[in-house]
Coordinates of C-alpha atoms in Angstrom, one line a residue:
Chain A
X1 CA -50.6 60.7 8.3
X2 CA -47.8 60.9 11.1
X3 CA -46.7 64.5 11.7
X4 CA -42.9 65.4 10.8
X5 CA -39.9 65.6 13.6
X6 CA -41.2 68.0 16.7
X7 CA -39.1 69.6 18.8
X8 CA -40.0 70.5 22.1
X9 CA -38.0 72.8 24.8
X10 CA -38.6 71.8 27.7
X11 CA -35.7 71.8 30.1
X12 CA -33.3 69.1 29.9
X13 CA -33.5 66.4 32.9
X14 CA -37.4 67.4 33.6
X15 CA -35.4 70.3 35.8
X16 CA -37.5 72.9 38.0
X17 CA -35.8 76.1 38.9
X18 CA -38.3 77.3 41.2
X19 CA -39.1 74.9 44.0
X20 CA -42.5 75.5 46.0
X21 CA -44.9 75.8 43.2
X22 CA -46.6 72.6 43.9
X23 CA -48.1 74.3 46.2
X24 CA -50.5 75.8 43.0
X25 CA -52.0 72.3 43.5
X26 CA -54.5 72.8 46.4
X27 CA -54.5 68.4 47.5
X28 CA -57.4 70.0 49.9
X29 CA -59.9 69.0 47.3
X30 CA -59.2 65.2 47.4
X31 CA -60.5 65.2 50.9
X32 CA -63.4 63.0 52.0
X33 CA -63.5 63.2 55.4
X34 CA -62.9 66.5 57.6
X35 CA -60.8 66.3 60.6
X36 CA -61.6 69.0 62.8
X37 CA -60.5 70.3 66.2
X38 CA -61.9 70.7 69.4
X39 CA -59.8 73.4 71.2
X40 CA -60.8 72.9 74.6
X41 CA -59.2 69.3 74.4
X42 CA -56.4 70.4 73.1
X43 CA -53.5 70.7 75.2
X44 CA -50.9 72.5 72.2
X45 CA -48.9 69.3 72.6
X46 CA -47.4 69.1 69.2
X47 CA -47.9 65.4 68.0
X48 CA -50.1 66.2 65.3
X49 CA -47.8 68.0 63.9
X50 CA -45.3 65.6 63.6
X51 CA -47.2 63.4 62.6
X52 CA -49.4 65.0 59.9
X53 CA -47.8 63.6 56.6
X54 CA -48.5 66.8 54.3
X55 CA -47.0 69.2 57.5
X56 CA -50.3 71.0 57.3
X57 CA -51.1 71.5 60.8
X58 CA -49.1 73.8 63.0
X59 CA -49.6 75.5 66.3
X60 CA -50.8 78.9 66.7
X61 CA -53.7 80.7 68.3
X62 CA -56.7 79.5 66.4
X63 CA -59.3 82.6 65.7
X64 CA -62.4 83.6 67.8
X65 CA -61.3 81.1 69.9
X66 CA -60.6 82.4 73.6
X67 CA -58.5 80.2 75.5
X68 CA -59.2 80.0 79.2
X69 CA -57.1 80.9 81.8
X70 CA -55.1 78.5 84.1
X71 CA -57.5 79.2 87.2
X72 CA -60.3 77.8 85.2
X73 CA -58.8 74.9 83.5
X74 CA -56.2 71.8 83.2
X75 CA -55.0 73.4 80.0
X76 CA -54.4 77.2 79.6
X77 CA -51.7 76.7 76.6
X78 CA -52.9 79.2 74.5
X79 CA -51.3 77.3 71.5
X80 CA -53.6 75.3 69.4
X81 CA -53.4 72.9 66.4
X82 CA -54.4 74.5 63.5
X83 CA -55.4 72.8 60.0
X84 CA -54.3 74.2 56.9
X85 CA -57.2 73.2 55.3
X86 CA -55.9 73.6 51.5
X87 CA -53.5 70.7 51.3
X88 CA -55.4 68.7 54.0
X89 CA -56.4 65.6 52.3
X90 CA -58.2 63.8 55.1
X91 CA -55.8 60.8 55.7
X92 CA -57.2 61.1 59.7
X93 CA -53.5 60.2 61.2
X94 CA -54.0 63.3 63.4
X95 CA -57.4 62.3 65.0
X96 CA -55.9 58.2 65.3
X97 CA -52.5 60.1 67.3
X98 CA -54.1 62.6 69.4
X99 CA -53.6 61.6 72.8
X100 CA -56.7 64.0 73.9
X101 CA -59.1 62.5 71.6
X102 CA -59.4 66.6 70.3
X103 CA -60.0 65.9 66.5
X104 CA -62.6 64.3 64.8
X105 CA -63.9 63.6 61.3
X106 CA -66.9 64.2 59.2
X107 CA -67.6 63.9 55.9
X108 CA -66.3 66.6 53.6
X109 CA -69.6 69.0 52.6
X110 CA -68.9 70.9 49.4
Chain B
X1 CA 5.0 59.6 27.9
X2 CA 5.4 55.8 26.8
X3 CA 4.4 53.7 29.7
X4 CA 4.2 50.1 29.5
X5 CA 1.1 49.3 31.6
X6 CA -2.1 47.1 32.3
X7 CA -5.2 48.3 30.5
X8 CA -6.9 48.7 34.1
X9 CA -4.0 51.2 35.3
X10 CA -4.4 53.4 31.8
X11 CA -8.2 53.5 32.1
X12 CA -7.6 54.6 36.0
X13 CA -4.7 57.4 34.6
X14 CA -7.0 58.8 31.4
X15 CA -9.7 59.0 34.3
X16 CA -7.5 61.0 36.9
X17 CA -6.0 62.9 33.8
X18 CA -9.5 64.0 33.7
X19 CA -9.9 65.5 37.1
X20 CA -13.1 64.1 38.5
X21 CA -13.9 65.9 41.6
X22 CA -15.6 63.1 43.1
X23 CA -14.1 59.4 42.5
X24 CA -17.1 56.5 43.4
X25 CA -15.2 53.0 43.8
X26 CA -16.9 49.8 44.4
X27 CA -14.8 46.4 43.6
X28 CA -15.6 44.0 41.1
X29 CA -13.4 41.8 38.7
X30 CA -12.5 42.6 36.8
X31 CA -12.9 46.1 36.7
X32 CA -11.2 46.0 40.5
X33 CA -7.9 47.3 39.5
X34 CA -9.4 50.1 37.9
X35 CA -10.9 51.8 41.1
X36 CA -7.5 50.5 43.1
X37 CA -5.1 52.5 41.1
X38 CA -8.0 55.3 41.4
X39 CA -7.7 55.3 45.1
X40 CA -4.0 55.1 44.8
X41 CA -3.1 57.7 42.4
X42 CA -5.9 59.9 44.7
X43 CA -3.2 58.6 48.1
X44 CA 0.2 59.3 46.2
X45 CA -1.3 63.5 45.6
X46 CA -1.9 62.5 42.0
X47 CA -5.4 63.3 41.5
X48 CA -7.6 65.9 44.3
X49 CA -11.0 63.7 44.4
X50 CA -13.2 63.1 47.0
X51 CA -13.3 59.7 47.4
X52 CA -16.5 57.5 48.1
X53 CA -16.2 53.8 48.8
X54 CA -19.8 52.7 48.9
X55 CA -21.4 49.4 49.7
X56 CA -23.0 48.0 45.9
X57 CA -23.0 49.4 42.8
X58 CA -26.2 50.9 43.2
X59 CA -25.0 52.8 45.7
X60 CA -22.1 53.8 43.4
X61 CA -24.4 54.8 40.5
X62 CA -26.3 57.2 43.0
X63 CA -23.4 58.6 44.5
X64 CA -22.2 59.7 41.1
X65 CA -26.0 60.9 40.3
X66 CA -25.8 62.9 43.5
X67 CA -22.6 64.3 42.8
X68 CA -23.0 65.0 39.1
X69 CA -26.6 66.9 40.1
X70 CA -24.8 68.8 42.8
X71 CA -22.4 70.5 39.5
X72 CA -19.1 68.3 39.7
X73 CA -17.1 66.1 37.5
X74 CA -17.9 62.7 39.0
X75 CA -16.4 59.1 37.8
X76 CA -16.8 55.5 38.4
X77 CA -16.3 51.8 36.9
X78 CA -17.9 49.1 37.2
X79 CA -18.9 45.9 35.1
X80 CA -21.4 42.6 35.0
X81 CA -23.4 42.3 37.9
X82 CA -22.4 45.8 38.9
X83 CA -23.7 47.4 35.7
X84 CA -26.8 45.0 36.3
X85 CA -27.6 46.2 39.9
X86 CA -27.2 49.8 38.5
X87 CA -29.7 49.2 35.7
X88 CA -32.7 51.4 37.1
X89 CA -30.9 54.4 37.8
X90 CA -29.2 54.2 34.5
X91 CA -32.3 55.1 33.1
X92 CA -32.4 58.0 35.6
X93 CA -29.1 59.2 34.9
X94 CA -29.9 59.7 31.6
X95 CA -33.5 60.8 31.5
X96 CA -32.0 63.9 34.0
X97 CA -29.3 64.0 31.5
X98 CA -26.1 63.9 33.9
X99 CA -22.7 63.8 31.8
X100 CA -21.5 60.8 33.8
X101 CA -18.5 59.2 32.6
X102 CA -18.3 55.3 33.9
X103 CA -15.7 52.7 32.6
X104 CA -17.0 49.3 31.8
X105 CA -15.0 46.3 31.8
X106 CA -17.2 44.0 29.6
X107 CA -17.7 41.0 31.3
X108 CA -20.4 37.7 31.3
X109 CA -23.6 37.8 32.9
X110 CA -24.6 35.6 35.5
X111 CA -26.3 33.0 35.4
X112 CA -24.0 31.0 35.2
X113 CA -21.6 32.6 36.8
X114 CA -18.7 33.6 34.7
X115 CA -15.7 36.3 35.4
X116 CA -14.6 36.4 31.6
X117 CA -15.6 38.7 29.0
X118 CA -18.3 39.3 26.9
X119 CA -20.3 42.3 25.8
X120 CA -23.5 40.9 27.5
X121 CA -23.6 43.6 30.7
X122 CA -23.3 46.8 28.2
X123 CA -25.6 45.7 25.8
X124 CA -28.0 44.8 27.9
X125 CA -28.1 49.0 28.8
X126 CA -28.6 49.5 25.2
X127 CA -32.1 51.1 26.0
X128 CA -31.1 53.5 28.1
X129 CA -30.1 56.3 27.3
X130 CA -26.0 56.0 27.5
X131 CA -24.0 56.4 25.0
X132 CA -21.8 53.2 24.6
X133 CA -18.1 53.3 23.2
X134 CA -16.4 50.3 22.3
X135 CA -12.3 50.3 22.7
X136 CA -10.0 48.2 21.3
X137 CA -6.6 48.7 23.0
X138 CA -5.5 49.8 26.4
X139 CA -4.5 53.2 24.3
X140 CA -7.5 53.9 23.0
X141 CA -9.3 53.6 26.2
X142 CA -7.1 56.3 27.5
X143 CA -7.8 58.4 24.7
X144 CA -11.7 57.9 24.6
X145 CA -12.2 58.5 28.4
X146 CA -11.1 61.7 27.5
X147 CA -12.6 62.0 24.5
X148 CA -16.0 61.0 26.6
X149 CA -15.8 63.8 29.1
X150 CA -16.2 66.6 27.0
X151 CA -19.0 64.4 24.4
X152 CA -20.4 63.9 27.6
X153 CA -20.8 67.9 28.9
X154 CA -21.5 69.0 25.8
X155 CA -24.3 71.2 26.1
X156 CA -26.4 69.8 23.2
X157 CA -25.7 66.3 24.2
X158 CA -25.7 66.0 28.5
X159 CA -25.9 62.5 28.3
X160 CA -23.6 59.5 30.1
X161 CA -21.1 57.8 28.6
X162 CA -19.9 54.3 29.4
X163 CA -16.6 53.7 28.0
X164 CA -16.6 49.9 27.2
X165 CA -13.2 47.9 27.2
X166 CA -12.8 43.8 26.9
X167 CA -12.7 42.3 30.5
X168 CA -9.0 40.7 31.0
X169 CA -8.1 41.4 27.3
X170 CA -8.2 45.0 28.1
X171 CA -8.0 45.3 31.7
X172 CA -5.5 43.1 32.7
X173 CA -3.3 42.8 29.4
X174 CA -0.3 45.1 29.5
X175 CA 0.4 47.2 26.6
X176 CA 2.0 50.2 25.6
X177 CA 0.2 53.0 26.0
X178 CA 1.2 56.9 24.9
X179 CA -0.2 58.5 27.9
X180 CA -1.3 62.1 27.3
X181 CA 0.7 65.1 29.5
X182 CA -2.0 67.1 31.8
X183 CA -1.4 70.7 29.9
X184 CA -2.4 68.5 26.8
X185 CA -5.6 67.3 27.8
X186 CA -6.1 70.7 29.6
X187 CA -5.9 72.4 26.4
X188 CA -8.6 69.5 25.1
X189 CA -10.6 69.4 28.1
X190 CA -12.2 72.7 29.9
X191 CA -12.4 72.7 33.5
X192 CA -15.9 71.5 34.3
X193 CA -19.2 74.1 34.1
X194 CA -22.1 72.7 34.5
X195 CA -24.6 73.0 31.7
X196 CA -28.1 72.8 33.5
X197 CA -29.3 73.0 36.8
X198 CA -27.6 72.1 40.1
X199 CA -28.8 71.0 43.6
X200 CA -27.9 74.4 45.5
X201 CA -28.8 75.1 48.7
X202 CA -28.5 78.8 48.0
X203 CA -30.8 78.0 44.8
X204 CA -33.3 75.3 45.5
X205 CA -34.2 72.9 42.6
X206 CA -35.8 70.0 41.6
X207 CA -34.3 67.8 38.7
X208 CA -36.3 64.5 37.1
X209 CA -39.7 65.8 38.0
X210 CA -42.7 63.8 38.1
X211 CA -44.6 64.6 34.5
X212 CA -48.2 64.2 32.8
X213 CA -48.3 61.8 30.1
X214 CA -47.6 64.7 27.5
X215 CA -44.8 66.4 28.9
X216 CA -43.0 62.8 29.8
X217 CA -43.6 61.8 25.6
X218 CA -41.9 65.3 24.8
X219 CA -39.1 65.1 27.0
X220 CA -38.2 61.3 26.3
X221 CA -38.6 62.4 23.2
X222 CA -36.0 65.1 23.6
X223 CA -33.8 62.5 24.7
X224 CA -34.2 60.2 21.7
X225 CA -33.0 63.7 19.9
X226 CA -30.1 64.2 22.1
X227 CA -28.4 61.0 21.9
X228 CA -29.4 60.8 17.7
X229 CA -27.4 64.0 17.3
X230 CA -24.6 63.2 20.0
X231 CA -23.6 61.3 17.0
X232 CA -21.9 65.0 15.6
X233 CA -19.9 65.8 18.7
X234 CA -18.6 62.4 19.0
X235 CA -17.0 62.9 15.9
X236 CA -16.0 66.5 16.0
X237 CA -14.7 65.5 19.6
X238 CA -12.5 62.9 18.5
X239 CA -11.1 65.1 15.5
X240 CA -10.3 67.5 17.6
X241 CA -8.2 65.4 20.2
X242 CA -6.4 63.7 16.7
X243 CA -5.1 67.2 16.3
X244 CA -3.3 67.7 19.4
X245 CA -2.6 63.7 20.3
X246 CA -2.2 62.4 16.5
X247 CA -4.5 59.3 17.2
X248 CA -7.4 58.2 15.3
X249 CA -10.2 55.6 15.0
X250 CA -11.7 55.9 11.8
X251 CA -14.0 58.9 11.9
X252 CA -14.5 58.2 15.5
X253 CA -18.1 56.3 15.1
X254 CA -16.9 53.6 13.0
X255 CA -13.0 52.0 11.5
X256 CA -12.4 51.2 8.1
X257 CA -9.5 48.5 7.6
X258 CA -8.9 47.2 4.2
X259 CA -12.9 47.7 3.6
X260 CA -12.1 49.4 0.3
X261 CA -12.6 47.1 -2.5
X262 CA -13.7 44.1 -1.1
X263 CA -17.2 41.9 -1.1
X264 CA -17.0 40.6 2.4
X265 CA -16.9 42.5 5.6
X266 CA -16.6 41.1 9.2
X267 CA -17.8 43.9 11.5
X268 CA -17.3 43.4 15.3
X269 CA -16.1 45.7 18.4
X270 CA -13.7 46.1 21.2
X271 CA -10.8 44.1 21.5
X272 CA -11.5 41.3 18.8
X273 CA -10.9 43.9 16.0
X274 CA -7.6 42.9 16.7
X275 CA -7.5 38.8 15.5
X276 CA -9.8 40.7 12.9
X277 CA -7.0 42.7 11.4
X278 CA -4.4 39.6 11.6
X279 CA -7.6 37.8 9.3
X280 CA -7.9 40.7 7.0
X281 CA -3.9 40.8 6.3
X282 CA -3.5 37.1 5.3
X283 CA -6.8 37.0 3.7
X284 CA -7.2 38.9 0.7
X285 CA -10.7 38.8 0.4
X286 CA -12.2 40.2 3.6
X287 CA -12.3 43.7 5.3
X288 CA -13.1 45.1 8.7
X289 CA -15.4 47.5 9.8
X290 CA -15.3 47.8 13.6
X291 CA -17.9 49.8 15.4
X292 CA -16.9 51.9 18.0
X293 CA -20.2 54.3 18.9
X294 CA -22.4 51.3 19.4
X295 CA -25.2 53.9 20.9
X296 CA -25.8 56.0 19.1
X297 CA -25.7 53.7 17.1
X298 CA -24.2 54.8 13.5
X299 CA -26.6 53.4 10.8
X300 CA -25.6 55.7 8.1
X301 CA -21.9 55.1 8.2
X302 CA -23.0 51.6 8.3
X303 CA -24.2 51.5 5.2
X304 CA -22.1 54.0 3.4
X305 CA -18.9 51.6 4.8
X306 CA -20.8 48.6 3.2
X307 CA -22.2 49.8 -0.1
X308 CA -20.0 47.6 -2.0
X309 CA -20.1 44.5 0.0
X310 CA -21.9 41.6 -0.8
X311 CA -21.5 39.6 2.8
X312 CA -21.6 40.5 5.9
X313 CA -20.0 38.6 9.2
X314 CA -21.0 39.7 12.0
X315 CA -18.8 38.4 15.0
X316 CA -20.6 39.8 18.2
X317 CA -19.7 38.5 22.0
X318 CA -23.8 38.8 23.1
X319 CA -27.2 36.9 22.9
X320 CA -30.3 38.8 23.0
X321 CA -32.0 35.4 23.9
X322 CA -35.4 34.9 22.5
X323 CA -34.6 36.2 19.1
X324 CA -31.3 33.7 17.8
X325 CA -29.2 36.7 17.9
X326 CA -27.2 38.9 19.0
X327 CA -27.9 42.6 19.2
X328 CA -25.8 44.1 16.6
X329 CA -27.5 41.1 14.2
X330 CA -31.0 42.6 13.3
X331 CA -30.3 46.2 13.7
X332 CA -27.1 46.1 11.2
X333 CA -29.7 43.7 9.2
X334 CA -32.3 46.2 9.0
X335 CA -29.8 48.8 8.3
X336 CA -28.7 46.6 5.4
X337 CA -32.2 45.4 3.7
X338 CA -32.1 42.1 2.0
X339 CA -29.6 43.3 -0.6
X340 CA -26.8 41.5 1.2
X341 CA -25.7 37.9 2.6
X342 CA -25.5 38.9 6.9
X343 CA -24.8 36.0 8.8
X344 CA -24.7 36.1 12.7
X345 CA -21.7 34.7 14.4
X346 CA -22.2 34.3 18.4
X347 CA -18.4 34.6 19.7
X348 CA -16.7 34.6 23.1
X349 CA -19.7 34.3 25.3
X350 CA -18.5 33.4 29.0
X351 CA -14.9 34.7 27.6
X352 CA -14.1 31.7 25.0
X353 CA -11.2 32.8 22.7
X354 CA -12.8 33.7 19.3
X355 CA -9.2 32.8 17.6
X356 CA -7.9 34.1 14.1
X357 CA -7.8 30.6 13.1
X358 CA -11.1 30.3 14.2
X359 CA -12.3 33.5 12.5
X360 CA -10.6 32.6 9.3
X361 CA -12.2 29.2 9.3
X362 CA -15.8 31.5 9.9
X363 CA -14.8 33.5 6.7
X364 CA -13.9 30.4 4.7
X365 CA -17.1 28.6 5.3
X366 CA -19.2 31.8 5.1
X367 CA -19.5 30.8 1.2
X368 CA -22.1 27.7 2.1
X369 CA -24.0 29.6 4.8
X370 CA -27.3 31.7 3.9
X371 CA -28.3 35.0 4.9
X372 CA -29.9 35.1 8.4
X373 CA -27.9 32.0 9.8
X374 CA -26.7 32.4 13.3
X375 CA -23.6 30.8 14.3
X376 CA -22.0 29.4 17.6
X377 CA -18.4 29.4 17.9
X378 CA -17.1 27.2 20.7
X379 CA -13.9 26.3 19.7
X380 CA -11.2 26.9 17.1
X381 CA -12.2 24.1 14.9
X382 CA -15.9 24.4 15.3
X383 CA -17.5 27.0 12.1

């Protein structure tokens, strides 16, 4: 039998006061290939990060990583792409811009 | 103050009477005179608006969207095609429940091509979510822009309204029209406060979110409540302007004239409740019930009008094609059951002049037709 008149309160116009909490959804987990960086090709250049679709790389100085000086190479930025890993899903734009040829794929190990 | 005007000019006064703080105007007949005197009244100082003059009606629709989401009073007409183009966002407007006010002249729908009136473009909204009020003079469009405004921001209703007037018989007929003083319709009309959430930079929102199948049943659902019980403030709205401005239309959702006593009914809307009324006076055998809150649409007040009627004549200016007839046919049928005699009569399409011969003639011949007929009326002498 058909249940009686509900009546739900939820806010009018599908409204959501408090913007950012997509990011509760971690879109890392629909990955199925890995892109991954290969700081010594990378030159800090930046077009990654236009280009990356979810804005999850940006440049800082990537961990355990020690960048080499400007006597000892072409490229002493000390800036690197770095992949926020959580929201990457793997759409491989990155590796397909990169001038250097710094970022390659693999396939996502869980 | 008296002013003797066309219906166009008093829809584009009640509007400005209103204070919109954004005006959206895009051109087309013949709801064009509307949006001129708009623009004008906004040149002589008349009415402060921001004023957008966009490139299509869609882009009108989402201006007013835009502006209604960032917390303003908005305003815009259109009618036809325009109302056509704007078709996907009217569903938007009202699923994020924006108390948009929008003038529509009634006119034909393409194709063919036609610039007269019928009721074609507004019905064809029926599904969405607006509410949909029917005038039948240049007077009471004035009154029920108004009227619509504060329906409209109501917090238990936040829905749009499109205020529905008979292309050319309306808009460019001139009429006398009692137009409202601004401390009157101030004392009717609060200055605007949004009800809900606003786009604020200071206060970042989202507002028509993307949902799971079970929150999207529960608001739509919601919304089905909303405009059911926006039935209530129509009403209580349009009492309460009747006791400052001393006009009324029946009890707001539907008109009684000369119903009491007698077996048939004609029930129409808009502007042809007039040749109605000129029917009703030499006849003495028919009444009029004229609906003016086509959605929501009033199927209790329906039935309580009609309780003692044994016909029904229903003289509508639309086609939903693919059934044989109009829109108001099967739900006023099914409001009815098969207790009574409803016969469909398909007037004005393309802007044909449903006559008071002609309707007379309908009424006359109404005694040989059976329940469920659908009728064409081309000309005077066809029934």
């Amino acid at each position: 039998m058909m249940d009686t008149k509900k009546t739900f309160s939820h806010p009018p116009g599908a409204s959501v006061a408090n913007p950012g909490n997509t990011t509760v959804n971690k879109t890392g987990a629909w990955r199925t290939y890995r892109p991954s960086l290969d700081f010594n090709k990378c030159t800090g250049c930046g077009i990654c990060t236009r280009f990356c679709p979810e804005g999850c790389i940006e440049l800082g100085k990537p961990e355990g990583f020690q960048s080499k000086s400007a006597s000892e190479t072409k490229n002493p930025n000390p800036l690197k792409a770095i992949i926020d890993y959580d929201y990457c899903k793997g759409c491989r734009i990155c590796e397909v811009e990169c001038p250097f040829k710094a970022i390659s794929s693999v396939v996502e190990e869980k | 103050m008296e002013k003797f005007l066309e219906g166009s000019q008093a829809a584009a006064e009640a509007a400005a009477l209103c204070d919109p703080s954004l005006t959206v105007a895009y051109p087309i007949t013949p709801q064009t005179h509307i949006v001129e005197d708009i623009a004008k009244l906004i040149a002589d100082g008349k009415l402060k608006a921001s004023h957008i003059e966009v490139e299509s009606e869609f882009s009108a629709i989402s201006a007013v969207i835009g502006g209604s989401a960032a917390g303003v009073r908005v305003y815009t007409a259109t009618s036809s095609q325009g109302l056509a183009l704007m078709h996907e966002a009217l569903f938007a407007a009202a699923g994020m429940r924006f108390p948009i006010v929008m003038h529509v002249a009634n006119r034909a729908l393409s194709a063919p091509l036609s610039i007269w009136n019928d009721w074609q473009d507004s019905i064809s909204e029926r599904d969405s979510g607006w509410i949909q009020l029917f005038c039948e003079t240049a007077e009471e469009v004035v009154d029920t822009t108004i009227q619509a405004y504060r329906i409209a921001e109501d917090k238990k209703v936040l829905l749009p309204i499109m205020v529905c007037m008979d292309g050319f018989f309306i808009t460019h007929t001139m009429e006398p029209v009692d137009m409202p003083e601004k401390a009157e319709v101030d004392r009717f009309l609060p200055k605007y406060v949004p009800n809900y959430t606003i786009l604020d930079p200071k206060k970042p929102a989202s507002i028509g979110c993307f949902t799971f199948p079970k929150q999207y049943a529960e608001i739509r659902s919601m919304l089905s409540d909303a405009i059911d019980n926006s039935k209530d403030i129509i009403k209580e709205a349009h009492d309460d302007y009747a006791k400052i401005f001393k006009r009324k239309y029946g009890n707001g959702l539907v008109e009684e004239y000369r119903l009491e006593g007698k077996k048939i009914a004609i029930i129409t809307m808009g502007s042809l409740a007039g040749n109605v009324r000129e029917v009703v006076d030499s006849r003495k055998d028919v009444g009029l019930l004229r609906i003016r809150s086509f959605r929501p649409f009033p199927k209790e007040d329906i039935i309580s009008a009609l309780k003692d009627v044994n016909t029904v004549l229903i003289f509508e200016k639309d086609i939903s094609l693919g059934t044989g007839y109009g829109a108001l046919y099967p739900e006023i049928k099914s409001a009815l059951g098969d207790k009574k005699k409803v016969i469909n009569y398909i007037v004005g399409m393309g802007g044909i002049d449903c006559t008071v011969d002609a309707i007379d003639d309908a009424v006359e011949k109404s005694k040989y037709r059976k329940d469920g007929e659908a009728v064409w009326l081309f000309e005077t002498q066809n029934t």
